[in-house]
CSV table of C-alpha atoms and ligand atoms in Angstrom, one decimal:
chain,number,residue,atom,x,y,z
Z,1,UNK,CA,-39.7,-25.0,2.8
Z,2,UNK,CA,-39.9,-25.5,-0.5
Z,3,UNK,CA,-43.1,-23.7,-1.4
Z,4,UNK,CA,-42.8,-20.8,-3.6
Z,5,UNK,CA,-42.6,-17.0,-1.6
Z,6,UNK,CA,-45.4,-15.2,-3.5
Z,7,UNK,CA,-45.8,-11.7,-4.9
Z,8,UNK,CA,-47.4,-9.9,-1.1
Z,9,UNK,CA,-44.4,-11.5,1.1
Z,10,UNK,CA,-41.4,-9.9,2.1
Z,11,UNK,CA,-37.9,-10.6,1.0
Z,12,UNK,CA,-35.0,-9.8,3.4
Z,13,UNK,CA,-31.7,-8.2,2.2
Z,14,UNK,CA,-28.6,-8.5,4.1
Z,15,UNK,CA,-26.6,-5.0,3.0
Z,16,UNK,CA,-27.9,-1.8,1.9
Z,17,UNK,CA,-25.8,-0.6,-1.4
Z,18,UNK,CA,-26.8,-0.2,-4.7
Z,19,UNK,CA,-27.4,-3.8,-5.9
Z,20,UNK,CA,-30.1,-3.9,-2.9
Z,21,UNK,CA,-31.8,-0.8,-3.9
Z,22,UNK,CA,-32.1,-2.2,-7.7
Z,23,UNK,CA,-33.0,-5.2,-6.5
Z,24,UNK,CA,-35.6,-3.7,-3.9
Z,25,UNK,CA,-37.5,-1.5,-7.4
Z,26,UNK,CA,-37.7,-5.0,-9.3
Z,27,UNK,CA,-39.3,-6.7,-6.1
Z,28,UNK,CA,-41.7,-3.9,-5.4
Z,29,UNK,CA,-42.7,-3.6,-8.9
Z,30,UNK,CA,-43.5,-7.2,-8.5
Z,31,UNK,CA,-45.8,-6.6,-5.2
Z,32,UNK,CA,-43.4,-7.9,-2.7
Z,33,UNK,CA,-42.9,-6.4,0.4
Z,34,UNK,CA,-38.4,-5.5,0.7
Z,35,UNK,CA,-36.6,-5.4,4.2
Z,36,UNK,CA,-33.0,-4.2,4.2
Z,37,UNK,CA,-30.9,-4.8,7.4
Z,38,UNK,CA,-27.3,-2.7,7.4
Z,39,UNK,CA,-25.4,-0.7,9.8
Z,40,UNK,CA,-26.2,2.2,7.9
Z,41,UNK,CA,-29.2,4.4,7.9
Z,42,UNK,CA,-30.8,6.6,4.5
Z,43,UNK,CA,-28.9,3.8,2.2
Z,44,UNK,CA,-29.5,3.4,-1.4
Z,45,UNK,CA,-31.4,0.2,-0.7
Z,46,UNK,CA,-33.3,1.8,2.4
Z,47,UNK,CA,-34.6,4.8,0.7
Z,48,UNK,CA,-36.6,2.4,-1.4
Z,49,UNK,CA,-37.3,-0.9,0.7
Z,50,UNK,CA,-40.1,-0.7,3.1
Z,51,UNK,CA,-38.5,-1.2,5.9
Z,52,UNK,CA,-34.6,-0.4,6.5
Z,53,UNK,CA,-32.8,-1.9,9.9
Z,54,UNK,CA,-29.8,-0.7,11.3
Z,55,UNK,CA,-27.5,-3.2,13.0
Z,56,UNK,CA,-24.2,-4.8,12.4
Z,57,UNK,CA,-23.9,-8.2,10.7
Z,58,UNK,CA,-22.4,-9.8,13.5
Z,59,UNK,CA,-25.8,-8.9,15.9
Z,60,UNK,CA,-26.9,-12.4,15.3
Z,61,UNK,CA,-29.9,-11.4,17.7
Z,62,UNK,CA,-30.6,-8.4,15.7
Z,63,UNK,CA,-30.3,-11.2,12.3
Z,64,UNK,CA,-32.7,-13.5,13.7
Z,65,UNK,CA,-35.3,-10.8,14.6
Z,66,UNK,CA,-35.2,-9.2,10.9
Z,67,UNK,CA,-35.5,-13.3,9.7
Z,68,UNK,CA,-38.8,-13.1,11.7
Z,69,UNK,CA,-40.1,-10.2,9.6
Z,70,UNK,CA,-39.4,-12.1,5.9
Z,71,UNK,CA,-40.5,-14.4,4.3
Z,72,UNK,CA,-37.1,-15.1,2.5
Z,73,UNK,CA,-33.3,-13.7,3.1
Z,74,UNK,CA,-30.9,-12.8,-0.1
Z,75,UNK,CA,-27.8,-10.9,0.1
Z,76,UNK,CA,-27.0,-7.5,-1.6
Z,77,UNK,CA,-23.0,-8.1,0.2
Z,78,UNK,CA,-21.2,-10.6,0.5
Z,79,UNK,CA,-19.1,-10.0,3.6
Z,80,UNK,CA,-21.8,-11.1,6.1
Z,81,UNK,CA,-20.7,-14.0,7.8
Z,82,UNK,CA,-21.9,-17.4,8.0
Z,83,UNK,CA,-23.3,-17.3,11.5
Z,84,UNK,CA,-25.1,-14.5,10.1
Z,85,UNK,CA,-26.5,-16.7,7.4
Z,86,UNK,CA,-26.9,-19.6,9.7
Z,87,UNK,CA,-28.8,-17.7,12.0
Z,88,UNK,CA,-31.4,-16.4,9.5
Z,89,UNK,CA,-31.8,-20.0,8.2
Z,90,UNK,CA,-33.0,-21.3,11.3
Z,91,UNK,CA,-36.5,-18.8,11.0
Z,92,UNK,CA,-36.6,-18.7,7.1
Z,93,UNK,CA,-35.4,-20.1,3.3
Z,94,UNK,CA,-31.9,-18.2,3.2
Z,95,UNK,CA,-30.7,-18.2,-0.9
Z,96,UNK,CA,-27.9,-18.7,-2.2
Z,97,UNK,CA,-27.0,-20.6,0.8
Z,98,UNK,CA,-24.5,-19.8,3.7
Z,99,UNK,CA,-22.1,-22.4,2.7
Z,100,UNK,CA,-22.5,-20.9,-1.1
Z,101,UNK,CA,-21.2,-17.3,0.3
Z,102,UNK,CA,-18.6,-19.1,2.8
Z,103,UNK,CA,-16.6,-20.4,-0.5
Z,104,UNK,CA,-17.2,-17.2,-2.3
Z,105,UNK,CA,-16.6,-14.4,0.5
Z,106,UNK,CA,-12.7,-16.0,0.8
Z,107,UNK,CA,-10.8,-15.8,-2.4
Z,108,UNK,CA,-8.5,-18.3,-0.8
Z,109,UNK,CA,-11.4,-20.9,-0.1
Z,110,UNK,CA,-13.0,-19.9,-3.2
Z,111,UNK,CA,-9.8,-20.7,-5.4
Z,112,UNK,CA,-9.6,-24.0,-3.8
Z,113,UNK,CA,-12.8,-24.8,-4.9
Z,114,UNK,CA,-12.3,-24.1,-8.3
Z,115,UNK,CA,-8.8,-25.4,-8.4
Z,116,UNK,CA,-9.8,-28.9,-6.9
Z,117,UNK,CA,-12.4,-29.4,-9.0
Z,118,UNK,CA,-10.1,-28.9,-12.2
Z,119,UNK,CA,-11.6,-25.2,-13.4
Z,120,UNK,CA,-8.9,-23.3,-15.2
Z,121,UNK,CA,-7.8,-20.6,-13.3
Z,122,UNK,CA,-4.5,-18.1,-12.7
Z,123,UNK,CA,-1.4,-19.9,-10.8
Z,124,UNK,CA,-2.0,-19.4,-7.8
Z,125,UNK,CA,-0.5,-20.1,-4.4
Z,126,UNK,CA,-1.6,-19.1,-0.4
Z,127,UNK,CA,0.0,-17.5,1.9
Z,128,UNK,CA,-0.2,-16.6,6.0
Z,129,UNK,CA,3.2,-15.6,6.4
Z,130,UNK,CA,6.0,-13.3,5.1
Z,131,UNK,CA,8.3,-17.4,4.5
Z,132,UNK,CA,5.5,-18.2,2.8
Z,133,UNK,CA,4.8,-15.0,0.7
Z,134,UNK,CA,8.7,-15.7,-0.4
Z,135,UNK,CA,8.0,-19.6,-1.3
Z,136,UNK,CA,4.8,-18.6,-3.2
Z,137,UNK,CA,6.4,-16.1,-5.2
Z,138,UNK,CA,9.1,-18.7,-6.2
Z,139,UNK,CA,6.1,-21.1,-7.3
Z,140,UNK,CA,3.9,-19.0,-9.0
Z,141,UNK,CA,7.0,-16.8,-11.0
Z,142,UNK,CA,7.2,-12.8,-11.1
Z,143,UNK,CA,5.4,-10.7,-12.1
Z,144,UNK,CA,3.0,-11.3,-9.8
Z,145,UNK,CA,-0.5,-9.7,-7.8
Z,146,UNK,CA,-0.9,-10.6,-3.6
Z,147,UNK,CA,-4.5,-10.1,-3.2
Z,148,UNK,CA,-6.0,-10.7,0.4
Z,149,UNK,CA,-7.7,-14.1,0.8
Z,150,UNK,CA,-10.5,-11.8,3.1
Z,151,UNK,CA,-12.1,-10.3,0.1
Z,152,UNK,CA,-11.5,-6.7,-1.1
Z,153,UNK,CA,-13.6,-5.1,-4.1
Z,154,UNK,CA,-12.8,-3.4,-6.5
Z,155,UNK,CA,-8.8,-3.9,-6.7
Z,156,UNK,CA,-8.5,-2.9,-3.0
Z,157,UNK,CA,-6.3,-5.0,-0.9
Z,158,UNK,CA,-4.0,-6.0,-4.2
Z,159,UNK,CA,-0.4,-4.8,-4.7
Z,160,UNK,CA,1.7,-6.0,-7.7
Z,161,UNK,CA,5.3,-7.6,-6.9
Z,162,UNK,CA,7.6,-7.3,-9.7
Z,163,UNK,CA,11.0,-8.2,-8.1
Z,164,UNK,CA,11.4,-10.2,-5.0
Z,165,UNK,CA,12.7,-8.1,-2.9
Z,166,UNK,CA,9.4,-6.0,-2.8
Z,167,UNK,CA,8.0,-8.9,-0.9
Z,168,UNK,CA,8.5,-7.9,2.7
Z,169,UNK,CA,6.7,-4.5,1.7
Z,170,UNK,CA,4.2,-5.6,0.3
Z,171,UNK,CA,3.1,-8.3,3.5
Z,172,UNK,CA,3.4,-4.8,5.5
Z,173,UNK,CA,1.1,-3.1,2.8
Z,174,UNK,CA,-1.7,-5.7,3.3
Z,175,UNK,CA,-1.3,-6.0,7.0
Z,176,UNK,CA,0.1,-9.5,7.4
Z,177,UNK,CA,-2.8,-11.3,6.4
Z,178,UNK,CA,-3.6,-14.5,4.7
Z,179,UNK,CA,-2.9,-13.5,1.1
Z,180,UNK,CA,-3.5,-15.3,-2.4
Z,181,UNK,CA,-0.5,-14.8,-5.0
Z,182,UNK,CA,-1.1,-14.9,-8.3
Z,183,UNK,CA,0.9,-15.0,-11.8
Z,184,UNK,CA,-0.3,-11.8,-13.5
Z,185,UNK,CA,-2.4,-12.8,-16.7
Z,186,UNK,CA,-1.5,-11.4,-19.8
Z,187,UNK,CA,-5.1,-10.8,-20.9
Z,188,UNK,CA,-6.9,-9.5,-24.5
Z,189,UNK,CA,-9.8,-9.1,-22.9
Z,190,UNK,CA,-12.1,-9.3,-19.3
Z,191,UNK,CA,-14.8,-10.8,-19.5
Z,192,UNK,CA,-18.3,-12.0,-16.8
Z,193,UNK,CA,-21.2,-14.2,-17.1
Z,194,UNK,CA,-24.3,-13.4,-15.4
Z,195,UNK,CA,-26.3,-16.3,-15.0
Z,196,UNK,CA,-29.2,-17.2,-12.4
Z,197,UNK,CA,-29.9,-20.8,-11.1
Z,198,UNK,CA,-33.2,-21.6,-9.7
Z,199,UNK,CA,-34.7,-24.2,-6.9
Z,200,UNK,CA,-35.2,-26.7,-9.3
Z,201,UNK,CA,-31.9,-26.5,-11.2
Z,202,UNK,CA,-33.3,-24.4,-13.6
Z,203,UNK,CA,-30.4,-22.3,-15.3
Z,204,UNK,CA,-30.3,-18.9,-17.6
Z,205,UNK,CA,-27.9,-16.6,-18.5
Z,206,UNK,CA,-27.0,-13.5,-20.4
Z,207,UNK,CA,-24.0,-14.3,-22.4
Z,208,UNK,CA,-20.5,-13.5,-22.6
Z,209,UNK,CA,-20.0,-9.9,-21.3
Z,210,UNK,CA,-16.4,-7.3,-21.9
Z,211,UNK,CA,-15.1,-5.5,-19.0
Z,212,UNK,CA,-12.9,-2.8,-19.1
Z,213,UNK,CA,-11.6,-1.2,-15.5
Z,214,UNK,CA,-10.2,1.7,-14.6
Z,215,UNK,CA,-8.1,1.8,-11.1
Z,216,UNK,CA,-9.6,-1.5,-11.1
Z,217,UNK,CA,-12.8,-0.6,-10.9
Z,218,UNK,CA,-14.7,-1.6,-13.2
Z,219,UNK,CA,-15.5,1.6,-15.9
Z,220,UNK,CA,-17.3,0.3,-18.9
Z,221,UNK,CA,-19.4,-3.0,-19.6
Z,222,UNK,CA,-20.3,-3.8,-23.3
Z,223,UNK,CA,-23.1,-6.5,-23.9
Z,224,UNK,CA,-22.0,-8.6,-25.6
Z,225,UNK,CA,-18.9,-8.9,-25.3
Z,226,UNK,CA,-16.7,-8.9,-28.6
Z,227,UNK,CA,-15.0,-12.5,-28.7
Z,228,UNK,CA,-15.8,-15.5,-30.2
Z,229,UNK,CA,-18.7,-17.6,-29.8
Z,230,UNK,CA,-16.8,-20.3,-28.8
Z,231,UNK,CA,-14.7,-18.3,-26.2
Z,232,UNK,CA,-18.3,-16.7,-24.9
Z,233,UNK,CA,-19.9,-20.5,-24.9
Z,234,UNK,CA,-16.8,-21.8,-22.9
Z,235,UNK,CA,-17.4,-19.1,-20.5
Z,236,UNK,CA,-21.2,-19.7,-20.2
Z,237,UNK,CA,-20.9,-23.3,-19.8
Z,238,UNK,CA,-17.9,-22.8,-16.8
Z,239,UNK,CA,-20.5,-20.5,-15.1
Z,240,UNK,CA,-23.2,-23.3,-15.3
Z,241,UNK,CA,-20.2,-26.0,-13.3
Z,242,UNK,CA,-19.6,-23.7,-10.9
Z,243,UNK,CA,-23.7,-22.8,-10.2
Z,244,UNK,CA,-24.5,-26.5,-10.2
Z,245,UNK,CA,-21.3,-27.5,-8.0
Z,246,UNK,CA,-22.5,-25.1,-5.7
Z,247,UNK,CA,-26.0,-26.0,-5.5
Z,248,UNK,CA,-26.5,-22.3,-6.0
Z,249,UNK,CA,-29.8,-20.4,-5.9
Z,250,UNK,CA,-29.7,-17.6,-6.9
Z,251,UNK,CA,-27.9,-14.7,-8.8
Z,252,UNK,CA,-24.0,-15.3,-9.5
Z,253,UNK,CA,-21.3,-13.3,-11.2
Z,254,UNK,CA,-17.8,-15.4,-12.7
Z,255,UNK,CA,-15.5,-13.3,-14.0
Z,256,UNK,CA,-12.8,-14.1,-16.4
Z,257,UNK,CA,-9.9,-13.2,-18.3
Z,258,UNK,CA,-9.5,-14.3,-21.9
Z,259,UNK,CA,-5.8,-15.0,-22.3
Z,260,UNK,CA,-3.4,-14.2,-25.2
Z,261,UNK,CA,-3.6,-17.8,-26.2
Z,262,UNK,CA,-7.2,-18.0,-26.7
Z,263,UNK,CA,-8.5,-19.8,-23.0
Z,264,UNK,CA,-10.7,-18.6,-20.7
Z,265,UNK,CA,-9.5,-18.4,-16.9
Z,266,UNK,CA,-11.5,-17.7,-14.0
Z,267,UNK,CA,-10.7,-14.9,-12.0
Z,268,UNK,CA,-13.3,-14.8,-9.7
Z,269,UNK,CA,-16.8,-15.8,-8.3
Z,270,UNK,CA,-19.4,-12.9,-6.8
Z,271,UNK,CA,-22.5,-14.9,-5.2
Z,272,UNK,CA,-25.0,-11.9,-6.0
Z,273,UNK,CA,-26.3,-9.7,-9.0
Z,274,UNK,CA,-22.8,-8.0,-10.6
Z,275,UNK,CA,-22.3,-4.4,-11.5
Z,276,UNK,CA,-21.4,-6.0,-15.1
Z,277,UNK,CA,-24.8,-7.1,-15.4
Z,278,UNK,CA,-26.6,-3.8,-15.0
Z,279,UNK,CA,-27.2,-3.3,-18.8
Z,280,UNK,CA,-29.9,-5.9,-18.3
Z,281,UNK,CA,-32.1,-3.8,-16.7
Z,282,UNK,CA,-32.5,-1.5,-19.9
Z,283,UNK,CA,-31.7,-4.0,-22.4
Z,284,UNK,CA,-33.3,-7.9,-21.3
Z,285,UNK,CA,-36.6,-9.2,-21.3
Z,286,UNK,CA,-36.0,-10.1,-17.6
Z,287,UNK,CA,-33.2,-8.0,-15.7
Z,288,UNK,CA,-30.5,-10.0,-13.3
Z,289,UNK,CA,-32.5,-7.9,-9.8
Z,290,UNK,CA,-35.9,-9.4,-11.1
Z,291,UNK,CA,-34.2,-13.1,-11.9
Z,292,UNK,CA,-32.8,-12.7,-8.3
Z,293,UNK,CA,-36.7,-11.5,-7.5
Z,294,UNK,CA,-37.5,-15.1,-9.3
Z,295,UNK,CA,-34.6,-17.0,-8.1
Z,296,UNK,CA,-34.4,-16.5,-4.5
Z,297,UNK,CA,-38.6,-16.6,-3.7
Z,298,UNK,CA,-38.3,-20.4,-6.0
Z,299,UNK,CA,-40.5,-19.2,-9.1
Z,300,UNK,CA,-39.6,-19.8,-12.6
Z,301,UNK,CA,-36.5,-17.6,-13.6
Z,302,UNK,CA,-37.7,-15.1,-16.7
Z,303,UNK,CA,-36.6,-15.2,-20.2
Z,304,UNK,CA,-33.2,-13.5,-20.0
Z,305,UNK,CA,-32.8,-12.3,-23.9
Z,306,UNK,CA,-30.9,-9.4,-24.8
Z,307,UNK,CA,-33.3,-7.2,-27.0
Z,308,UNK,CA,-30.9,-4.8,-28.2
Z,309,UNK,CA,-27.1,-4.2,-27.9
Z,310,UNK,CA,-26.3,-2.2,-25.0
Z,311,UNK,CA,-23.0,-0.6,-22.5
Z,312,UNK,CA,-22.6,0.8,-19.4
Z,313,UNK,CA,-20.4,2.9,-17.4
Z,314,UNK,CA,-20.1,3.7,-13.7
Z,315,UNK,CA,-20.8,7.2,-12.7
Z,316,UNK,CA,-17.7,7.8,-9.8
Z,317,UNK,CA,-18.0,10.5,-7.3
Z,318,UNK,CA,-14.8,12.2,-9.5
Z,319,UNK,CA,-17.5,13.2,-11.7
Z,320,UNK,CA,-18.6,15.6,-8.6
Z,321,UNK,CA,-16.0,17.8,-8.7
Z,322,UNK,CA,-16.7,20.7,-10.8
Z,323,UNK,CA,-20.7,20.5,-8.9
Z,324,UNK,CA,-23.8,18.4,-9.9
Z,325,UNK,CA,-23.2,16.6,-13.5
Z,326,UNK,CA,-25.2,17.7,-16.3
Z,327,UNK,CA,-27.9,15.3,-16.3
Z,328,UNK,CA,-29.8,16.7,-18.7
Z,329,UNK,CA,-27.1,16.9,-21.4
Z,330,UNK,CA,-26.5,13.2,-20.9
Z,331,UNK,CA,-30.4,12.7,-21.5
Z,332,UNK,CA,-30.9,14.6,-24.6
Z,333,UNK,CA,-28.9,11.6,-26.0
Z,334,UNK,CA,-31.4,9.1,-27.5
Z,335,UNK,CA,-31.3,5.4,-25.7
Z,336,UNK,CA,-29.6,6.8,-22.7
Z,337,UNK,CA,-30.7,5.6,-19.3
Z,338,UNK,CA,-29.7,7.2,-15.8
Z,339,UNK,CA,-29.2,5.2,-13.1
Z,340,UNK,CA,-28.3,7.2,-9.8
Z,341,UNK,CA,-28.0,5.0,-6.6
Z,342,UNK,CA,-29.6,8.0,-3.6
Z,343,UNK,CA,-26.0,8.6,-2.3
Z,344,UNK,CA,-25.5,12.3,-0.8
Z,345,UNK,CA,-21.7,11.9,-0.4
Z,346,UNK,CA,-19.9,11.6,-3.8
Z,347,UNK,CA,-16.4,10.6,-3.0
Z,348,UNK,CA,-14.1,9.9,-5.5
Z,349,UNK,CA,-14.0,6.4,-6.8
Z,350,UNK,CA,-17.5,5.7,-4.9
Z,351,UNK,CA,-20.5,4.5,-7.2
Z,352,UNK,CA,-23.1,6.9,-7.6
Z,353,UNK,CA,-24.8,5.6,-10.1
Z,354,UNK,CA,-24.6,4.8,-14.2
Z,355,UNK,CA,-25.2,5.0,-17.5
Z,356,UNK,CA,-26.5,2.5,-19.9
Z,357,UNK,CA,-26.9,3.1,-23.7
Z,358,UNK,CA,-28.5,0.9,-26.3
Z,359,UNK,CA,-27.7,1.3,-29.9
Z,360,UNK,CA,-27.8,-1.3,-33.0
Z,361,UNK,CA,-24.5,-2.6,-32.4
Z,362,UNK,CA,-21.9,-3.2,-29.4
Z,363,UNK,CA,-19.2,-0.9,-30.4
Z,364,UNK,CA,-21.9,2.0,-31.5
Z,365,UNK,CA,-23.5,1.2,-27.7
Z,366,UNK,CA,-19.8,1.5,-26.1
Z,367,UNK,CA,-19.3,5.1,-28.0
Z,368,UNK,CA,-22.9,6.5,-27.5
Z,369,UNK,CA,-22.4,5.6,-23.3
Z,370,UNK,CA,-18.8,7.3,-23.0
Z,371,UNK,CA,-20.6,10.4,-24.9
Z,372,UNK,CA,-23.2,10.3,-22.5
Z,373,UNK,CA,-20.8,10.5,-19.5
Z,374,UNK,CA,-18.2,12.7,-21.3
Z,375,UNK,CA,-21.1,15.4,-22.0
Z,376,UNK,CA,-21.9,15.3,-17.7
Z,377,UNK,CA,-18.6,17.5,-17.2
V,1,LIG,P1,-10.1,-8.8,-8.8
V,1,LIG,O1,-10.6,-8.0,-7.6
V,1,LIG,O2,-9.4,-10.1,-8.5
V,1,LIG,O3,-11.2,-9.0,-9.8
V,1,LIG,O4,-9.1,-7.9,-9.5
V,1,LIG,C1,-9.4,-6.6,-10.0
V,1,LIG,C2,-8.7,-6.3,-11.4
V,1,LIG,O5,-7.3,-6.4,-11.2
V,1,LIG,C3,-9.1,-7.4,-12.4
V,1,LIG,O6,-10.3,-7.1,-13.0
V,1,LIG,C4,-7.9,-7.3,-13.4
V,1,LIG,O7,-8.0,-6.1,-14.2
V,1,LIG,C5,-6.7,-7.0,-12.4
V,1,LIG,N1,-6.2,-8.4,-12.0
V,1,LIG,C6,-6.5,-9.1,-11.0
V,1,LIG,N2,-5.8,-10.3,-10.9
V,1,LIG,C7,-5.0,-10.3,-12.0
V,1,LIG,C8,-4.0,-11.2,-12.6
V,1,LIG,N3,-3.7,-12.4,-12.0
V,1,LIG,N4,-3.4,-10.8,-13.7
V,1,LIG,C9,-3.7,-9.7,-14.3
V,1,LIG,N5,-4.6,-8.8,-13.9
V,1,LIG,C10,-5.2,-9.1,-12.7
């Protein structure tokens, strides 16, 4: 069980989205074989994995015949569900492991985690009913953010509550499901570690990270990030806990907000490579899809060092709207890579693709990447 999966074997992916398809270039530049499984068919990961199979997640016969076909399972998504994990570990090595994604999928499970094992996070407080909504609002204090405990992405399922009488509203707004409440954070900055843990225990990571969003999504990453050492150690060393409590193999994401007072809380945990970590690609030794490569198939993870100072920012189907960006505009800028993820339908706020830019310093990196995207329209 234990044995490494070697470069000629086939890695599954559960999900078909972008972080598959990066993932899928590093493996087959690597001389493994990549299986996708989605409902989808033509996805960004499929276009590039040598095989692409479409079925739900919840076709655990359709799970166990794709487990038959790998040699390993990793996720690109984490909403697949733990039978669907389970199932696939009964035929092969699935990493990180179901019960890994069944505290992370559930921001309500996955703040009790952290919260019982003493990691500084936002007040928080659960709810699963409009009485209880009221309580929690009481306990946690106003202003405040309900976010469902089922996981959304980027911002969706979250409404702000400013006054108490918006409660009932907003339980109608997120469809009277089990909810999280949370004090809003006054926060200086956002900030993600990327870090990979290995069969062994082995542990690397790429630093402190800065998040900016936009709509809450998230619009511009700049690596790395510009707070203190100490602030960006403390971060690090949270990300480490939370990898080793979970006996995580694999690629994880914590993100965090730095708070006006100087600490670092976590805001949340994703249990696969992190759109904040896509810089590494163009900028590390060893990019987070090929330490997921390393990682998940139990070889020793690659030297994660940052070679030069680097940003990204999404490309959103909004960029679509006057035609086809100007690509080659965007490319005439030196140290500017294009990323574009094979997606035919750019709707707005959907992730098409990105931009990274490497330059001698983090803020000259943050300019020359909004350039870059600024010149596209
Ligand atoms: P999340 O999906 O929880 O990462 O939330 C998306 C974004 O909403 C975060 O990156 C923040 O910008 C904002 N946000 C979420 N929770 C809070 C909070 N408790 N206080 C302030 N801002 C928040």
């Amino acid at each position: 069980m234990n044995r490494p999966v070697l470069p000629g074997a086939t890695i599954g992916v559960l999900g078909s989205g972008q972080l598959g398809r990066m993932l899928a270039l590093e493996a087959r530049r690597m001389g493994y074989r990549v299986h996708t499984l989605s409902p989808g068919v033509d996805t960004p990961t499929g276009q590039v994995a040598d095989l692409e199979v479409n079925a739900e997640y919840d076709d655990l016969d359709a799970i166990r015949a794709f487990a038959r076909g790998v040699d390993v399972v990793t996720f690109e998504f984490e909403n697949v569900s733990t039978d669907a994990a389970d199932a696939a570990a009964e035929l092969v090595p699935v990493r990180p492991s179901g019960s890994a994604l069944h505290i992370t999928q559930q921001r309500s499970r996955e703040k009790g985690f952290l919260a019982d094992r003493g990691y500084p996070v936002t007040p928080f407080a659960k709810a699963q009913s409009l009485d209880e909504l009221a309580v929690g609002l009481g306990a946690v204090g106003l202003p405040a953010i309900v976010k469902t405990a089922a996981f959304g992405y980027d911002g969706k399922g979250q409404h702000r509550i400013d006054r108490i009488e918006d409660a009932d509203r907003v339980w109608g707004l997120i469809g009277h499901q089990e909810a999280i409440i949370e004090r809003v954070v006054t926060f200086t900055h956002e900030i993600s570690v990327i870090a990979a843990r290995g069969l062994d225990g082995e542990f690397a990571h790429y630093g402190a990270v800065e998040n900016l969003h936009r709509n809450h999504i998230l619009d511009l990453t700049v690596a790395p990030a510009r707070v203190s050492p100490e602030l960006a150690s403390e971060a690090v060393h949270l990300a480490h806990r939370v990898m080793d409590d979970l006996g995580y193999i694999g690629v994880l994401c914590v993100e965090f907000f730095v708070t006006s007072d100087g600490r670092v809380l976590v805001n949340e945990i994703a249990p696969r490579p992190h759109n904040s970590g896509h810089f590494t690609i163009d900028a590390c030794v060893t990019s987070q899809f090929e330490q997921q490569v390393r990682a998940v198939c139990g070889l020793s993870l690659g030297d994660p060092t940052q070679v030069r100072p680097a940003a990204m920012v999404n490309l959103l189907g909004d960029l679509w709207v006057n035609g086809e960006p100007d690509w080659a505009a965007a490319l005439a800028i030196p140290d500017v890579k294009l990323h574009l993820y094979g997606k035919s339908d750019p709707r707005v706020g959907r992730k098409m693709g990105h931009i990274t830019a490497l330059a001698d310093t983090a803020d000259e990196a943050a300019a020359k990447a909004l350039a870059a995207r600024d010149v596209l329209c």
